[in-house]
Tab-separated table of C-alpha atoms in Angstrom:
chain	number	residue	atom	x	y	z
A	171	MET	CA	-0.112	-0.263	0.024
A	172	CYS	CA	1.439	3.830	-0.703
A	173	ILE	CA	0.466	5.812	1.354
A	174	LYS	CA	1.502	10.031	0.155
A	175	SER	CA	0.608	11.679	4.005
A	176	LYS	CA	3.131	11.014	7.327
A	177	LYS	CA	-0.248	11.834	9.414
A	178	ILE	CA	-2.307	9.327	7.626
A	179	GLU	CA	0.442	6.571	7.348
A	180	HIS	CA	1.395	7.073	11.263
A	181	LEU	CA	-2.481	6.130	11.906
A	182	VAL	CA	-3.088	3.093	8.875
A	183	LYS	CA	0.805	1.333	8.595
A	184	PRO	CA	1.050	-0.460	12.328
A	185	GLN	CA	4.346	0.726	14.076
A	186	PRO	CA	7.524	-1.798	15.573
A	187	ALA	CA	6.653	-1.472	19.501
A	188	LEU	CA	9.303	-1.762	21.865
A	189	LEU	CA	7.873	-4.546	24.686
A	190	LEU	CA	10.781	-4.972	26.875
A	191	TYR	CA	13.628	-2.248	27.860
A	192	GLN	CA	17.428	-3.628	29.817
A	193	GLY	CA	15.333	-5.985	31.958
A	194	GLN	CA	12.023	-3.746	32.374
A	195	PHE	CA	8.904	-4.878	31.208
A	196	LEU	CA	7.268	-1.793	29.455
A	197	GLN	CA	3.870	-2.563	30.901
A	198	GLU	CA	1.600	-0.088	29.071
A	199	THR	CA	2.852	-0.273	25.862
A	200	MET	CA	2.333	-3.915	27.090
A	201	ARG	CA	-1.661	-3.323	27.889
A	202	SER	CA	-1.646	-1.682	24.470
A	203	GLU	CA	-0.856	-4.192	22.580
A	204	ARG	CA	-2.323	-7.231	24.415
A	205	VAL	CA	0.891	-8.786	24.807
A	206	THR	CA	1.727	-10.625	28.530
A	207	GLU	CA	5.081	-11.345	30.048
A	208	ALA	CA	4.202	-14.784	29.273
A	209	ASP	CA	3.776	-14.309	25.967
A	210	ILE	CA	7.157	-12.447	26.020
A	211	LEU	CA	9.117	-15.051	28.497
A	212	LEU	CA	7.703	-18.032	25.986
A	213	ALA	CA	9.349	-16.390	22.926
A	214	LEU	CA	12.257	-15.805	24.448
A	215	ARG	CA	12.543	-19.416	25.580
A	216	GLN	CA	11.647	-20.649	22.217
A	217	ARG	CA	14.912	-18.975	21.209
A	218	GLY	CA	16.538	-20.340	23.719
A	219	HIS	CA	17.230	-17.152	25.624
A	220	SER	CA	17.147	-18.245	29.396
A	221	SER	CA	16.223	-14.331	31.107
A	222	VAL	CA	15.411	-11.328	30.320
A	223	LYS	CA	18.862	-10.483	30.750
A	224	ASP	CA	20.498	-12.241	27.556
A	225	VAL	CA	18.619	-8.922	25.327
A	226	GLU	CA	18.521	-5.703	25.728
A	227	ALA	CA	15.400	-5.373	24.367
A	228	VAL	CA	11.654	-7.489	23.248
A	229	ILE	CA	9.723	-5.483	20.319
A	230	LEU	CA	6.981	-6.789	18.824
A	231	GLU	CA	6.556	-5.915	14.974
A	232	PRO	CA	3.526	-4.912	12.541
A	233	ASP	CA	3.992	-8.554	11.323
A	234	GLY	CA	2.975	-10.486	15.086
A	235	SER	CA	6.259	-11.234	15.196
A	236	PHE	CA	8.668	-10.845	18.197
A	237	ASN	CA	12.357	-9.151	17.649
A	238	ALA	CA	15.003	-9.498	20.890
A	239	VAL	CA	17.707	-7.214	20.145
A	240	ILE	CA	21.169	-9.142	22.208
A	241	ASN	CA	23.364	-7.817	24.051
A	242	GLU	CA	26.089	-7.209	21.285
A	243	THR	CA	28.761	-4.942	19.534
A	244	LEU	CA	27.574	-2.564	17.379
A	245	PRO	CA	28.104	0.889	16.487
A	246	ALA	CA	25.566	2.841	17.921
A	247	SER	CA	24.609	4.787	14.888
A	248	GLU	CA	23.448	1.636	13.620
A	249	SER	CA	20.757	0.104	16.119
A	250	ALA	CA	17.790	-1.724	15.172
A	251	LEU	CA	16.055	0.352	17.622
A	252	ARG	CA	16.224	3.370	16.438
A	253	ASN	CA	12.904	3.513	14.485
A	254	VAL	CA	10.717	1.582	17.610
A	255	HIS	CA	7.797	4.018	19.267
A	256	ASN	CA	8.816	4.258	23.070
A	257	TYR	CA	13.333	3.324	22.472
A	258	ARG	CA	15.046	5.769	24.541
A	259	PRO	CA	18.855	5.937	22.650
A	260	GLN	CA	21.037	4.915	24.960
A	261	ASP	CA	25.073	4.208	23.960
A	262	HIS	CA	24.561	1.080	24.058
A	263	GLU	CA	26.201	-1.467	21.691
A	264	VAL	CA	23.431	-4.170	20.146
A	265	THR	CA	22.760	-6.547	17.366
A	266	SER	CA	19.050	-7.913	16.723
A	267	GLU	CA	18.045	-10.976	16.079
A	268	SER	CA	13.833	-12.087	15.069
A	269	PHE	CA	11.411	-14.776	15.818
A	270	SER	CA	7.943	-14.979	15.515
A	271	GLN	CA	5.165	-14.485	18.167
A	272	TYR	CA	4.305	-18.497	18.455
């Protein structure tokens, strides 16, 4: 779908949503996206992560899949989080790993 107006595009096209950041579940975003802690923990376990501390962030993508951003080294300017709603840039170095919600 081609949308010419940025105002309309924001309303029509879903945006990635930050659900967990630096070990903290973002309850308000989780509530609005109807995602539970159990959903996030299940997705992390399915990818072999034993703790929320293993990942920098978990993002719900517009297609319903989760992405985990792993704690590894990349220049901050290459952060995969830069276009994610609620992301507050830090001086962290991160990489991204993708997986489906279920």
